[in-house]
Tab-separated table of C-alpha atoms and ligand atoms in Angstrom:
chain	number	residue	atom	x	y	z
A	1	UNK	CA	-52.047	46.216	-11.799
A	2	UNK	CA	-53.952	43.554	-9.915
A	3	UNK	CA	-55.009	43.696	-6.283
A	4	UNK	CA	-53.033	41.733	-3.721
A	5	UNK	CA	-53.474	40.994	-0.048
A	6	UNK	CA	-50.639	41.571	2.395
A	7	UNK	CA	-51.149	39.487	5.514
A	8	UNK	CA	-49.080	39.765	8.632
A	9	UNK	CA	-49.443	36.283	10.123
A	10	UNK	CA	-50.088	35.328	13.733
A	11	UNK	CA	-47.261	32.790	13.942
A	12	UNK	CA	-49.624	30.137	15.280
A	13	UNK	CA	-51.145	32.268	18.064
A	14	UNK	CA	-54.839	31.977	18.936
A	15	UNK	CA	-55.765	35.634	19.172
A	16	UNK	CA	-58.626	36.313	16.772
A	17	UNK	CA	-61.963	37.070	18.413
A	18	UNK	CA	-65.321	38.671	17.809
A	19	UNK	CA	-68.170	38.085	15.393
A	20	UNK	CA	-68.144	37.610	11.636
A	21	UNK	CA	-71.307	38.120	9.635
A	22	UNK	CA	-71.932	35.761	6.725
A	23	UNK	CA	-73.193	37.143	3.399
A	24	UNK	CA	-75.674	35.656	0.966
A	25	UNK	CA	-74.663	32.546	-0.950
A	26	UNK	CA	-72.973	33.005	-4.318
A	27	UNK	CA	-74.121	29.646	-5.608
A	28	UNK	CA	-77.707	30.294	-4.475
A	29	UNK	CA	-78.167	33.763	-5.992
A	30	UNK	CA	-76.603	32.893	-9.393
A	31	UNK	CA	-79.336	30.396	-10.413
A	32	UNK	CA	-82.043	32.689	-9.010
A	33	UNK	CA	-80.721	35.419	-11.315
A	34	UNK	CA	-80.808	32.995	-14.251
A	35	UNK	CA	-84.390	32.049	-13.371
A	36	UNK	CA	-85.490	35.691	-13.865
A	37	UNK	CA	-85.831	34.757	-17.575
A	38	UNK	CA	-88.766	32.486	-16.640
A	39	UNK	CA	-90.757	35.338	-15.079
A	40	UNK	CA	-93.388	37.584	-16.580
A	41	UNK	CA	-92.237	40.602	-14.552
A	42	UNK	CA	-88.957	41.737	-12.942
A	43	UNK	CA	-87.866	39.786	-9.875
A	44	UNK	CA	-86.420	41.135	-6.650
A	45	UNK	CA	-83.879	39.589	-4.297
A	46	UNK	CA	-82.438	40.498	-0.906
A	47	UNK	CA	-79.209	39.680	0.942
A	48	UNK	CA	-77.410	39.697	-2.421
A	49	UNK	CA	-73.603	39.566	-1.919
A	50	UNK	CA	-71.392	42.153	-3.653
A	51	UNK	CA	-69.086	39.770	-5.413
A	52	UNK	CA	-67.523	39.492	-8.840
A	53	UNK	CA	-69.525	36.445	-9.953
A	54	UNK	CA	-72.788	38.310	-9.338
A	55	UNK	CA	-71.441	41.239	-11.385
A	56	UNK	CA	-70.441	38.844	-14.206
A	57	UNK	CA	-73.909	37.275	-14.217
A	58	UNK	CA	-75.492	40.746	-14.316
A	59	UNK	CA	-73.246	41.662	-17.261
A	60	UNK	CA	-74.271	38.506	-19.099
A	61	UNK	CA	-77.956	39.211	-18.468
A	62	UNK	CA	-77.533	42.872	-19.448
A	63	UNK	CA	-75.942	41.766	-22.692
A	64	UNK	CA	-79.058	39.667	-23.337
A	65	UNK	CA	-81.282	42.707	-22.693
A	66	UNK	CA	-82.099	42.474	-18.967
A	67	UNK	CA	-81.599	45.702	-17.039
A	68	UNK	CA	-81.108	45.673	-13.291
A	69	UNK	CA	-80.962	47.991	-10.344
A	70	UNK	CA	-79.003	47.304	-7.188
A	71	UNK	CA	-79.017	48.987	-3.807
A	72	UNK	CA	-75.542	48.356	-2.475
A	73	UNK	CA	-76.365	49.444	1.075
A	74	UNK	CA	-79.503	47.336	1.433
A	75	UNK	CA	-78.021	44.522	-0.711
A	76	UNK	CA	-81.147	44.319	-2.848
A	77	UNK	CA	-81.459	43.565	-6.537
A	78	UNK	CA	-84.255	44.194	-9.022
A	79	UNK	CA	-83.695	42.190	-12.175
A	80	UNK	CA	-85.615	42.594	-15.446
A	81	UNK	CA	-85.014	39.075	-16.800
A	82	UNK	CA	-88.430	39.378	-18.464
A	83	UNK	CA	-86.820	41.861	-20.903
A	84	UNK	CA	-84.271	39.407	-22.275
A	85	UNK	CA	-84.486	39.626	-26.070
A	86	UNK	CA	-81.844	37.214	-27.342
A	87	UNK	CA	-80.362	33.907	-26.316
A	88	UNK	CA	-76.738	33.998	-27.462
A	89	UNK	CA	-74.400	34.242	-24.491
A	90	UNK	CA	-71.580	36.760	-24.737
A	91	UNK	CA	-68.537	34.561	-25.266
A	92	UNK	CA	-66.016	36.670	-23.368
A	93	UNK	CA	-68.103	36.978	-20.210
A	94	UNK	CA	-69.453	33.412	-20.272
A	95	UNK	CA	-65.932	32.012	-20.495
A	96	UNK	CA	-65.058	33.728	-17.229
A	97	UNK	CA	-67.981	32.245	-15.316
A	98	UNK	CA	-68.613	28.502	-15.097
A	99	UNK	CA	-72.100	29.196	-13.740
A	100	UNK	CA	-72.971	30.853	-17.081
A	101	UNK	CA	-74.103	27.413	-18.235
A	102	UNK	CA	-77.179	27.564	-16.011
A	103	UNK	CA	-78.586	30.259	-18.309
A	104	UNK	CA	-78.904	27.606	-21.027
A	105	UNK	CA	-81.944	26.035	-19.308
A	106	UNK	CA	-84.207	29.086	-19.031
A	107	UNK	CA	-83.013	30.544	-22.369
A	108	UNK	CA	-83.617	27.370	-24.367
A	109	UNK	CA	-87.003	26.784	-22.813
A	110	UNK	CA	-88.136	30.385	-23.371
A	111	UNK	CA	-86.539	31.175	-26.760
A	112	UNK	CA	-86.341	27.665	-28.293
A	113	UNK	CA	-82.682	28.228	-29.079
A	114	UNK	CA	-79.504	29.069	-27.205
A	115	UNK	CA	-75.821	29.307	-27.924
A	116	UNK	CA	-72.965	29.393	-25.456
A	117	UNK	CA	-69.226	28.752	-25.327
A	118	UNK	CA	-67.633	26.006	-23.296
A	119	UNK	CA	-68.030	27.604	-19.855
A	120	UNK	CA	-64.967	28.889	-18.022
A	121	UNK	CA	-64.346	29.502	-14.326
A	122	UNK	CA	-61.947	27.980	-11.823
A	123	UNK	CA	-59.154	25.600	-12.760
A	124	UNK	CA	-60.087	22.652	-10.572
A	125	UNK	CA	-59.828	19.814	-13.056
A	126	UNK	CA	-61.976	18.474	-15.845
A	127	UNK	CA	-65.395	20.194	-15.894
A	128	UNK	CA	-67.430	18.258	-18.477
A	129	UNK	CA	-70.858	19.374	-19.740
A	130	UNK	CA	-72.051	16.004	-21.072
A	131	UNK	CA	-74.985	15.881	-18.629
A	132	UNK	CA	-76.276	19.154	-20.055
A	133	UNK	CA	-75.994	18.120	-23.696
A	134	UNK	CA	-77.534	14.669	-23.104
A	135	UNK	CA	-80.387	16.123	-21.049
A	136	UNK	CA	-81.285	18.753	-23.624
A	137	UNK	CA	-81.294	16.098	-26.348
A	138	UNK	CA	-83.782	14.083	-24.272
A	139	UNK	CA	-85.978	17.175	-24.083
A	140	UNK	CA	-86.018	17.395	-27.894
A	141	UNK	CA	-83.179	19.842	-28.650
A	142	UNK	CA	-80.718	19.443	-31.509
A	143	UNK	CA	-77.140	20.127	-30.465
A	144	UNK	CA	-74.327	21.306	-32.700
A	145	UNK	CA	-70.790	22.276	-31.768
A	146	UNK	CA	-68.208	24.306	-33.628
A	147	UNK	CA	-64.949	25.699	-32.222
A	148	UNK	CA	-66.005	25.175	-28.592
A	149	UNK	CA	-69.272	27.036	-29.261
A	150	UNK	CA	-72.514	25.098	-28.654
A	151	UNK	CA	-75.788	25.841	-30.463
A	152	UNK	CA	-79.000	24.168	-29.347
A	153	UNK	CA	-82.356	24.483	-31.066
A	154	UNK	CA	-85.789	23.113	-30.215
A	155	UNK	CA	-88.087	24.666	-32.868
A	156	UNK	CA	-91.252	23.300	-31.218
A	157	UNK	CA	-90.093	24.102	-27.712
A	158	UNK	CA	-88.679	21.684	-25.140
A	159	UNK	CA	-90.706	18.600	-24.218
A	160	UNK	CA	-90.902	16.952	-20.814
A	161	UNK	CA	-88.547	13.979	-20.440
A	162	UNK	CA	-87.177	11.390	-18.012
A	163	UNK	CA	-83.620	12.364	-17.160
A	164	UNK	CA	-81.335	10.280	-14.950
A	165	UNK	CA	-78.122	12.080	-13.986
A	166	UNK	CA	-75.324	9.510	-13.892
A	167	UNK	CA	-73.542	11.781	-11.396
A	168	UNK	CA	-75.190	14.238	-9.058
A	169	UNK	CA	-74.486	17.687	-10.455
A	170	UNK	CA	-75.479	20.951	-8.813
A	171	UNK	CA	-75.648	23.158	-11.881
A	172	UNK	CA	-77.103	20.430	-14.142
A	173	UNK	CA	-79.937	19.882	-11.652
A	174	UNK	CA	-80.603	23.632	-11.518
A	175	UNK	CA	-80.453	23.981	-15.299
A	176	UNK	CA	-82.979	21.203	-15.980
A	177	UNK	CA	-85.253	22.300	-13.180
A	178	UNK	CA	-85.483	25.658	-14.930
A	179	UNK	CA	-85.688	24.163	-18.434
A	180	UNK	CA	-88.654	22.030	-17.349
A	181	UNK	CA	-90.711	25.027	-16.128
A	182	UNK	CA	-91.706	26.130	-19.647
A	183	UNK	CA	-91.376	22.697	-21.331
A	184	UNK	CA	-94.517	20.900	-22.444
A	185	UNK	CA	-95.625	18.056	-20.179
A	186	UNK	CA	-93.904	16.251	-17.349
A	187	UNK	CA	-90.164	16.144	-16.646
A	188	UNK	CA	-88.759	13.721	-14.108
A	189	UNK	CA	-85.212	14.405	-12.912
A	190	UNK	CA	-83.563	11.513	-11.057
A	191	UNK	CA	-80.398	11.403	-8.938
A	192	UNK	CA	-80.496	15.184	-8.550
A	193	UNK	CA	-78.106	17.118	-6.321
A	194	UNK	CA	-79.338	17.842	-2.795
A	195	UNK	CA	-77.240	20.945	-2.068
A	196	UNK	CA	-79.135	23.682	-0.172
A	197	UNK	CA	-78.679	26.021	-3.160
A	198	UNK	CA	-80.645	23.580	-5.363
A	199	UNK	CA	-83.400	23.307	-2.782
A	200	UNK	CA	-83.539	27.074	-2.403
A	201	UNK	CA	-84.019	27.497	-6.170
A	202	UNK	CA	-86.708	24.800	-6.306
A	203	UNK	CA	-88.636	26.370	-3.409
A	204	UNK	CA	-88.387	29.806	-5.020
A	205	UNK	CA	-89.749	28.532	-8.343
A	206	UNK	CA	-92.533	26.603	-6.624
A	207	UNK	CA	-93.569	29.541	-4.421
A	208	UNK	CA	-93.964	31.613	-7.560
A	209	UNK	CA	-96.135	29.254	-9.562
A	210	UNK	CA	-94.008	26.332	-10.815
A	211	UNK	CA	-95.383	22.809	-10.413
A	212	UNK	CA	-92.547	20.954	-8.718
A	213	UNK	CA	-92.763	17.872	-6.495
A	214	UNK	CA	-90.053	16.032	-4.587
A	215	UNK	CA	-88.097	19.031	-3.300
A	216	UNK	CA	-85.431	17.826	-0.848
A	217	UNK	CA	-85.331	14.324	-2.403
A	218	UNK	CA	-83.239	12.892	-5.251
A	219	UNK	CA	-86.210	12.844	-7.674
A	220	UNK	CA	-87.806	16.065	-8.851
A	221	UNK	CA	-90.981	16.050	-10.939
A	222	UNK	CA	-91.928	19.188	-12.846
A	223	UNK	CA	-95.110	19.810	-14.815
A	224	UNK	CA	-94.412	22.464	-17.431
A	225	UNK	CA	-96.583	25.559	-17.584
A	226	UNK	CA	-96.396	29.275	-18.323
A	227	UNK	CA	-94.236	32.153	-17.134
A	228	UNK	CA	-93.964	32.650	-13.380
A	229	UNK	CA	-95.002	35.621	-11.255
A	230	UNK	CA	-93.067	36.559	-8.137
A	231	UNK	CA	-95.101	36.879	-4.953
A	232	UNK	CA	-92.423	38.018	-2.508
A	233	UNK	CA	-88.700	38.882	-2.732
A	234	UNK	CA	-86.190	36.065	-2.755
A	235	UNK	CA	-84.015	36.160	0.357
A	236	UNK	CA	-80.585	34.752	-0.442
A	237	UNK	CA	-79.653	31.919	1.920
A	238	UNK	CA	-76.391	32.347	3.865
A	239	UNK	CA	-73.237	31.178	2.116
A	240	UNK	CA	-72.368	27.867	3.771
A	241	UNK	CA	-68.897	27.756	2.217
A	242	UNK	CA	-68.032	31.229	3.492
A	243	UNK	CA	-69.399	30.286	6.944
A	244	UNK	CA	-67.439	27.035	6.914
A	245	UNK	CA	-64.228	28.829	5.934
A	246	UNK	CA	-64.539	31.295	8.829
A	247	UNK	CA	-65.334	28.403	11.132
A	248	UNK	CA	-62.136	26.638	10.070
A	249	UNK	CA	-60.169	29.868	10.521
A	250	UNK	CA	-61.627	30.185	14.022
A	251	UNK	CA	-60.758	26.588	14.842
A	252	UNK	CA	-57.062	27.326	14.225
A	253	UNK	CA	-56.650	30.916	15.369
A	254	UNK	CA	-59.244	31.701	18.035
A	255	UNK	CA	-60.606	30.686	21.401
A	256	UNK	CA	-63.824	32.625	20.874
A	257	UNK	CA	-65.143	33.474	17.429
A	258	UNK	CA	-68.808	33.669	16.450
A	259	UNK	CA	-69.947	33.016	12.909
A	260	UNK	CA	-73.243	34.894	12.679
A	261	UNK	CA	-76.082	34.925	10.115
A	262	UNK	CA	-75.341	31.407	8.942
A	263	UNK	CA	-77.347	28.185	8.848
A	264	UNK	CA	-75.572	25.543	10.979
A	265	UNK	CA	-77.848	22.854	9.506
A	266	UNK	CA	-76.082	23.363	6.168
A	267	UNK	CA	-72.705	22.627	7.782
A	268	UNK	CA	-73.330	19.436	9.709
A	269	UNK	CA	-70.518	17.464	8.054
A	270	UNK	CA	-67.945	20.173	8.851
A	271	UNK	CA	-69.256	20.541	12.415
A	272	UNK	CA	-68.978	16.773	12.868
A	273	UNK	CA	-65.453	16.740	11.421
A	274	UNK	CA	-64.205	19.611	13.588
A	275	UNK	CA	-65.781	18.046	16.680
A	276	UNK	CA	-64.015	14.773	15.872
A	277	UNK	CA	-60.785	16.782	15.675
A	278	UNK	CA	-61.367	18.093	19.194
A	279	UNK	CA	-62.680	21.579	18.383
A	280	UNK	CA	-65.139	22.986	20.898
A	281	UNK	CA	-68.243	24.368	19.164
A	282	UNK	CA	-71.628	25.773	20.171
A	283	UNK	CA	-74.418	26.143	17.649
A	284	UNK	CA	-77.616	28.197	17.726
A	285	UNK	CA	-80.345	28.704	15.161
A	286	UNK	CA	-78.260	31.079	13.027
A	287	UNK	CA	-74.784	31.100	14.536
A	288	UNK	CA	-71.827	28.879	15.381
A	289	UNK	CA	-69.371	29.777	18.132
A	290	UNK	CA	-65.926	28.226	18.078
A	291	UNK	CA	-64.193	28.005	21.456
A	292	UNK	CA	-60.755	26.539	20.789
A	293	UNK	CA	-59.568	22.947	20.953
A	294	UNK	CA	-60.557	20.795	23.932
A	295	UNK	CA	-58.592	17.645	23.165
A	296	UNK	CA	-56.097	16.204	20.732
A	297	UNK	CA	-57.783	13.652	18.453
A	298	UNK	CA	-56.903	9.990	18.794
A	299	UNK	CA	-55.818	8.265	15.602
A	300	UNK	CA	-55.892	9.257	11.972
A	301	UNK	CA	-58.513	11.691	10.620
A	302	UNK	CA	-60.111	10.662	7.324
A	303	UNK	CA	-61.715	13.295	5.101
A	304	UNK	CA	-63.589	12.224	1.991
A	305	UNK	CA	-65.368	14.915	-0.008
A	306	UNK	CA	-68.877	13.969	-1.021
A	307	UNK	CA	-72.053	15.409	-2.507
A	308	UNK	CA	-74.261	17.199	0.040
A	309	UNK	CA	-74.845	16.458	2.871
A	310	UNK	CA	-71.341	14.926	2.848
A	311	UNK	CA	-68.143	16.931	3.263
A	312	UNK	CA	-68.105	19.760	0.651
A	313	UNK	CA	-65.316	19.808	-1.926
A	314	UNK	CA	-65.354	23.602	-1.606
A	315	UNK	CA	-64.116	23.318	2.001
A	316	UNK	CA	-61.453	20.727	1.289
A	317	UNK	CA	-58.578	23.219	0.829
A	318	UNK	CA	-59.412	25.383	3.890
A	319	UNK	CA	-59.723	22.212	5.993
A	320	UNK	CA	-56.315	20.998	4.805
A	321	UNK	CA	-54.750	24.113	6.354
A	322	UNK	CA	-56.483	23.266	9.636
A	323	UNK	CA	-55.172	19.691	9.435
A	324	UNK	CA	-51.574	20.940	9.118
A	325	UNK	CA	-52.096	22.479	12.570
A	326	UNK	CA	-53.591	19.392	14.189
A	327	UNK	CA	-51.368	17.090	16.262
A	328	UNK	CA	-52.186	13.988	14.275
A	329	UNK	CA	-52.120	12.447	10.818
A	330	UNK	CA	-54.931	13.003	8.305
A	331	UNK	CA	-55.844	11.623	4.914
A	332	UNK	CA	-57.747	13.728	2.378
A	333	UNK	CA	-59.589	12.037	-0.478
A	334	UNK	CA	-61.067	14.509	-2.990
A	335	UNK	CA	-63.769	12.571	-4.830
A	336	UNK	CA	-65.610	15.320	-6.756
A	337	UNK	CA	-62.890	17.030	-8.814
A	338	UNK	CA	-59.568	15.686	-10.095
A	339	UNK	CA	-57.427	18.821	-10.010
A	340	UNK	CA	-58.172	20.161	-6.589
A	341	UNK	CA	-55.002	19.374	-4.630
A	342	UNK	CA	-52.650	21.662	-6.601
A	343	UNK	CA	-52.563	24.217	-3.772
A	344	UNK	CA	-50.829	21.669	-1.493
A	345	UNK	CA	-47.454	22.327	-3.085
A	346	UNK	CA	-47.567	25.878	-1.705
A	347	UNK	CA	-48.576	24.633	1.748
A	348	UNK	CA	-45.540	22.344	1.616
A	349	UNK	CA	-43.348	25.317	0.710
A	350	UNK	CA	-44.775	27.067	3.765
A	351	UNK	CA	-43.612	24.183	5.957
A	352	UNK	CA	-46.521	21.720	5.957
A	353	UNK	CA	-45.730	17.983	5.926
A	354	UNK	CA	-47.899	16.759	3.083
A	355	UNK	CA	-47.426	13.745	0.839
A	356	UNK	CA	-49.576	13.955	-2.273
A	357	UNK	CA	-50.241	10.326	-3.253
A	358	UNK	CA	-52.076	11.104	-6.483
A	359	UNK	CA	-54.336	13.761	-8.020
A	360	UNK	CA	-57.047	13.049	-5.457
A	361	UNK	CA	-55.411	11.760	-2.275
A	362	UNK	CA	-52.907	13.172	0.197
A	363	UNK	CA	-51.497	12.510	3.661
A	364	UNK	CA	-51.002	15.413	6.057
A	365	UNK	CA	-48.817	15.111	9.152
A	366	UNK	CA	-49.410	17.774	11.797
A	367	UNK	CA	-48.581	19.821	13.601
A	368	UNK	CA	-46.110	22.013	11.699
A	369	UNK	CA	-45.497	25.739	11.992
A	370	UNK	CA	-46.086	27.614	8.713
A	371	UNK	CA	-43.889	30.376	7.336
A	372	UNK	CA	-44.778	33.310	5.106
A	373	UNK	CA	-44.780	33.075	1.328
A	374	UNK	CA	-45.879	34.802	-1.864
A	375	UNK	CA	-48.914	32.910	-3.122
A	376	UNK	CA	-50.965	32.846	-6.316
A	377	UNK	CA	-54.506	31.623	-5.636
A	378	UNK	CA	-55.350	29.038	-8.321
A	379	UNK	CA	-59.112	29.138	-7.706
A	380	UNK	CA	-61.616	30.782	-5.405
A	381	UNK	CA	-61.599	28.154	-2.642
A	382	UNK	CA	-57.850	27.467	-2.656
A	383	UNK	CA	-57.411	31.265	-2.600
A	384	UNK	CA	-59.284	31.352	0.677
A	385	UNK	CA	-57.200	28.475	2.018
A	386	UNK	CA	-54.106	30.585	1.241
A	387	UNK	CA	-55.568	33.451	3.262
A	388	UNK	CA	-56.056	31.096	6.222
A	389	UNK	CA	-52.534	29.692	5.823
A	390	UNK	CA	-51.072	33.206	5.650
A	391	UNK	CA	-52.957	34.197	8.829
A	392	UNK	CA	-51.587	31.139	10.657
A	393	UNK	CA	-48.024	31.603	9.348
A	394	UNK	CA	-45.200	33.620	10.827
A	395	UNK	CA	-44.225	36.725	8.853
A	396	UNK	CA	-45.836	38.684	6.034
A	397	UNK	CA	-47.329	36.815	3.090
A	398	UNK	CA	-48.535	38.216	-0.225
A	399	UNK	CA	-51.580	36.745	-1.899
A	400	UNK	CA	-51.953	37.397	-5.605
A	401	UNK	CA	-54.916	36.624	-7.875
A	402	UNK	CA	-57.213	38.326	-5.386
A	403	UNK	CA	-59.689	38.458	-8.282
A	404	UNK	CA	-60.495	34.791	-7.613
A	405	UNK	CA	-61.260	35.542	-3.975
A	406	UNK	CA	-63.392	38.576	-4.904
A	407	UNK	CA	-65.416	36.296	-7.177
A	408	UNK	CA	-67.041	34.702	-4.172
A	409	UNK	CA	-66.266	36.624	-0.972
A	410	UNK	CA	-67.443	40.186	-0.390
A	411	UNK	CA	-64.600	42.478	0.791
A	412	UNK	CA	-63.237	39.655	2.888
A	413	UNK	CA	-60.379	41.799	4.217
A	414	UNK	CA	-62.832	44.080	6.063
A	415	UNK	CA	-64.393	41.225	7.974
A	416	UNK	CA	-61.008	39.656	8.672
A	417	UNK	CA	-59.661	42.973	10.004
A	418	UNK	CA	-62.673	43.303	12.302
A	419	UNK	CA	-61.694	40.090	14.148
A	420	UNK	CA	-58.029	41.011	14.478
A	421	UNK	CA	-56.310	39.935	11.250
A	422	UNK	CA	-53.592	42.261	9.988
A	423	UNK	CA	-54.542	42.332	6.287
A	424	UNK	CA	-54.269	45.069	3.669
A	425	UNK	CA	-55.433	45.226	0.078
A	426	UNK	CA	-52.780	46.774	-2.127
A	427	UNK	CA	-52.018	47.034	-5.806
A	428	UNK	CA	-48.981	44.838	-6.637
A	429	UNK	CA	-46.161	44.085	-6.913
A	430	UNK	CA	-45.145	43.661	-3.272
A	431	UNK	CA	-43.041	40.512	-3.581
A	432	UNK	CA	-39.779	42.363	-2.925
A	433	UNK	CA	-40.929	42.701	0.703
A	434	UNK	CA	-41.105	38.946	1.143
A	435	UNK	CA	-38.069	37.128	2.379
B	1	LIG	C1	-71.131	23.452	-8.270
B	1	LIG	O1	-70.383	23.293	-9.472
B	1	LIG	C2	-70.578	24.675	-7.611
B	1	LIG	N1	-70.753	25.814	-8.506
B	1	LIG	C3	-69.097	24.462	-7.280
B	1	LIG	O2	-68.603	25.571	-6.596
B	1	LIG	C4	-68.955	23.224	-6.390
B	1	LIG	O3	-67.590	22.963	-6.195
B	1	LIG	C5	-69.606	22.031	-7.072
B	1	LIG	O4	-70.988	22.335	-7.413
B	1	LIG	C6	-69.622	20.783	-6.199
B	1	LIG	O5	-70.291	21.059	-5.013
B	1	LIG	C7	-71.935	26.442	-8.578
B	1	LIG	O6	-72.911	26.102	-7.934
B	1	LIG	C8	-72.011	27.619	-9.484
B	1	LIG	P1	-71.083	19.596	-10.282
B	1	LIG	P2	-70.875	22.333	-10.631
B	1	LIG	O7	-71.650	19.568	-11.656
B	1	LIG	O8	-72.354	22.282	-10.655
B	1	LIG	C9	-69.341	16.036	-12.803
B	1	LIG	C10	-67.401	27.550	-6.495
B	1	LIG	O9	-66.276	27.955	-6.420
B	1	LIG	N2	-70.063	16.479	-14.010
B	1	LIG	O10	-72.007	19.426	-9.127
B	1	LIG	O11	-70.155	22.720	-11.843
B	1	LIG	C11	-68.197	16.979	-12.414
B	1	LIG	O12	-67.052	16.756	-13.208
B	1	LIG	C12	-67.638	26.339	-7.322
B	1	LIG	O13	-68.345	28.104	-5.961
B	1	LIG	C13	-70.079	15.651	-15.110
B	1	LIG	O14	-69.489	14.576	-15.127
B	1	LIG	O15	-70.319	20.972	-10.107
B	1	LIG	C14	-68.001	16.625	-10.970
B	1	LIG	O16	-67.197	15.493	-10.868
B	1	LIG	C15	-66.367	25.682	-7.678
B	1	LIG	N3	-70.738	16.053	-16.224
B	1	LIG	C16	-69.413	16.258	-10.510
B	1	LIG	O17	-70.194	16.113	-11.696
B	1	LIG	C17	-71.406	17.250	-16.284
B	1	LIG	O18	-72.002	17.558	-17.337
B	1	LIG	C18	-70.089	17.293	-9.640
B	1	LIG	O19	-69.899	18.587	-10.186
B	1	LIG	C19	-71.409	18.070	-15.139
B	1	LIG	C20	-70.723	17.653	-14.019
């Protein structure tokens, strides 16, 4: 039996209030964990979220030989990546975690060989790995593929190379940053991703002995050297997607909600968008307070997802729920992934007026009341959008595939309950209760 959420919706009322605390970023801690393979000693991290993807990454590392110890109360992690003995990724676990591919960089550069399956993860459209294979070839690796299993060898170790990424990719940037640490000579990475999680990894590696220049720009230069030594614990940066999702929830359902322990500077495009939509916001150094809607926007709202610092694809689905509640027309253009509008069909079934023009563009006409429904989250971010939609809707909704939500959000129901949401985690099936 799989966990489900039962949510008793607010029927459009603005009654949530209080403070929500944001946990450490999933997509920041995963590459830090992978980087433990580049260290001479165990590494320690703080503010580590208790989420399924972190557990999967720990299982993968354990399978390679790296023990770990976690303190669940203090949210700390000690990781013995220095004890990794082999470089063949466990196929079953790797297929469940797209981020498993980032292990290929440190493993290949340390062990001169690596093998991994085509990485799995969310169903959000085509997720190619051509940038990885081309980059490793440039660094001197030989690539072979059989039955969706990739084997890469570099008998003399990886060599520094000039790599231009034809598209900005978060995990490819992280992978090659790590691969270059133990490679011989200079690696220049051009058109790299600028996401805060990439910057956080680069700063961490540099603080602990890596020779990296250009952090915060689209060109990173790395001079290869030896294993790294940690000087102080890594403190996981706040999860900007979790913070943004709570902010969107607050914009629809609250007149006073504070999102605490976040970094507003990582959310400027969302803050700008919500302000344009008439939402009243206050920001401090590490919090954002949402104070309801002060005016109805004039004209059509245009949302175009973009690489950081543009509007994040991971907030596109939660924002769409907000747009169904806005008294105007909006157009969403998803530019990063092709299959990321699938959730809209369910929003339509809940009462939203949405016209999906093609696999990447849709028109939303607000404002429409939403009604309860049984939902199956197709991926982690759409799963969260369903939670928001269910909270806005009238009646009790059931959300299945809670596993996807647990992948990236730590016990989200507890934090939602604390601000007034009527949500319960149960073991299914509950659908007979839904009319
Ligand atoms: C990261 O995925 C995140 N995952 C994703 O979050 C996020 O949606 C995405 O970046 C975009 O912000 C992690 O950090 C673990 P990309 P990633 O490579 O790195 C194309 C979540 O739920 N591309 O930056 O896999 C690709 O098709 C996840 O937390 C190639 O063409 O995304 C896309 O169009 C979902 N060839 C574009 O790059 C490649 O070899 C950007 O994707 C690789 C990518």
